[in-house]
């Protein structure tokens, strides 16, 4: 199958990132933490528990990303490997990317490995792709005001505050998000190893 994104590999210090595959879904669902933090605008099914909803949203997000990929707008779901095990997911998203050259990201880790700097390492890996061969000009991120770990990852990598936004969640409540932004000139240029990108270039709207 001509889907070169499956051969893309990112490596930075203790983590390796590669595309999530269908065969990863049972494991990812089994280890998915309840605080994964789905987009609060996504509808929840009443007959499902919170964790069942999170598992469904994980699978639907993966299928949607594959089924709607276009060079203009894309969402890359990467499995994060550490010590031979898949410990979480890091996504990188480009909406109208060829024009805006701005990436967004989201991530989660199994609780047992949090707080050791792996969250910073996996974000560094995708930013290495974004500010490296993808030639992004900016990366944005947002998290609820109390999500100190997510905000901590962004701040550690040089993102600056970019205001507060308010969104309406599925229950009709207003949630506040802190927005952050990192521009290419502030990117630390970490030594991320990227393999298999050449064949992916047209998939991101870049010349082959
Ligand atoms: C967000 C997440 C991936 C970050 O990974 P992590 O391994 O916990 O984070 P790191 O160990 O790399 O720490 C990143 C920074 O945040 C800080 N930090 C981490 N957890 C923190 C906490 N609970 N309170 C305050 N600061 C915290 C760290 O000190 C570090 O900053 P420093 O390098 O300047 O010391 C992980 O916590 C997670 O899976 N959370 C649940 C899912 C989630 O909220 N995802 C984001 C949705 S927007």
CSV table of N, CA, C and O in Angstrom, one decimal, residues 41 164-169 174-177 179:
chain,number,residue,atom,x,y,z
A,41,UNK,N,-15.5,19.3,22.9
A,41,UNK,CA,-16.6,19.6,22.0
A,41,UNK,C,-17.1,18.3,21.3
A,41,UNK,O,-18.2,18.3,20.7
A,164,UNK,N,-6.2,33.5,26.4
A,164,UNK,CA,-7.2,32.5,26.9
A,164,UNK,C,-8.3,32.4,25.8
A,164,UNK,O,-8.8,33.5,25.3
A,165,UNK,N,-8.8,31.2,25.6
A,165,UNK,CA,-10.0,31.2,24.7
A,165,UNK,C,-11.1,30.4,25.5
A,165,UNK,O,-10.8,29.6,26.4
A,166,UNK,N,-12.3,30.6,25.1
A,166,UNK,CA,-13.5,30.0,25.8
A,166,UNK,C,-14.2,29.2,24.7
A,166,UNK,O,-14.5,29.6,23.6
A,167,UNK,N,-14.5,27.9,25.1
A,167,UNK,CA,-15.2,27.0,24.2
A,167,UNK,C,-16.4,26.5,24.9
A,167,UNK,O,-16.4,26.4,26.2
A,168,UNK,N,-17.4,26.0,24.2
A,168,UNK,CA,-18.6,25.4,24.8
A,168,UNK,C,-18.4,23.9,24.7
A,168,UNK,O,-18.2,23.4,23.6
A,169,UNK,N,-18.4,23.2,25.8
A,169,UNK,CA,-18.3,21.8,25.7
A,169,UNK,C,-19.6,21.1,25.4
A,169,UNK,O,-20.6,21.7,25.3
A,174,UNK,N,-19.2,26.3,29.6
A,174,UNK,CA,-18.0,27.0,29.0
A,174,UNK,C,-16.8,26.5,29.7
A,174,UNK,O,-16.7,26.4,30.9
A,175,UNK,N,-15.8,26.2,28.9
A,175,UNK,CA,-14.5,25.8,29.4
A,175,UNK,C,-13.4,26.8,28.9
A,175,UNK,O,-13.5,27.3,27.8
A,176,UNK,N,-12.5,27.1,29.8
A,176,UNK,CA,-11.4,28.1,29.4
A,176,UNK,C,-10.1,27.3,29.1
A,176,UNK,O,-9.7,26.4,29.8
A,177,UNK,N,-9.5,27.7,28.0
A,177,UNK,CA,-8.2,27.1,27.6
A,177,UNK,C,-7.1,28.1,27.6
A,177,UNK,O,-7.4,29.3,27.1
A,179,UNK,N,-3.9,29.3,25.7
A,179,UNK,CA,-3.2,29.1,24.4
A,179,UNK,C,-1.8,29.5,24.5
A,179,UNK,O,-1.4,30.5,25.2
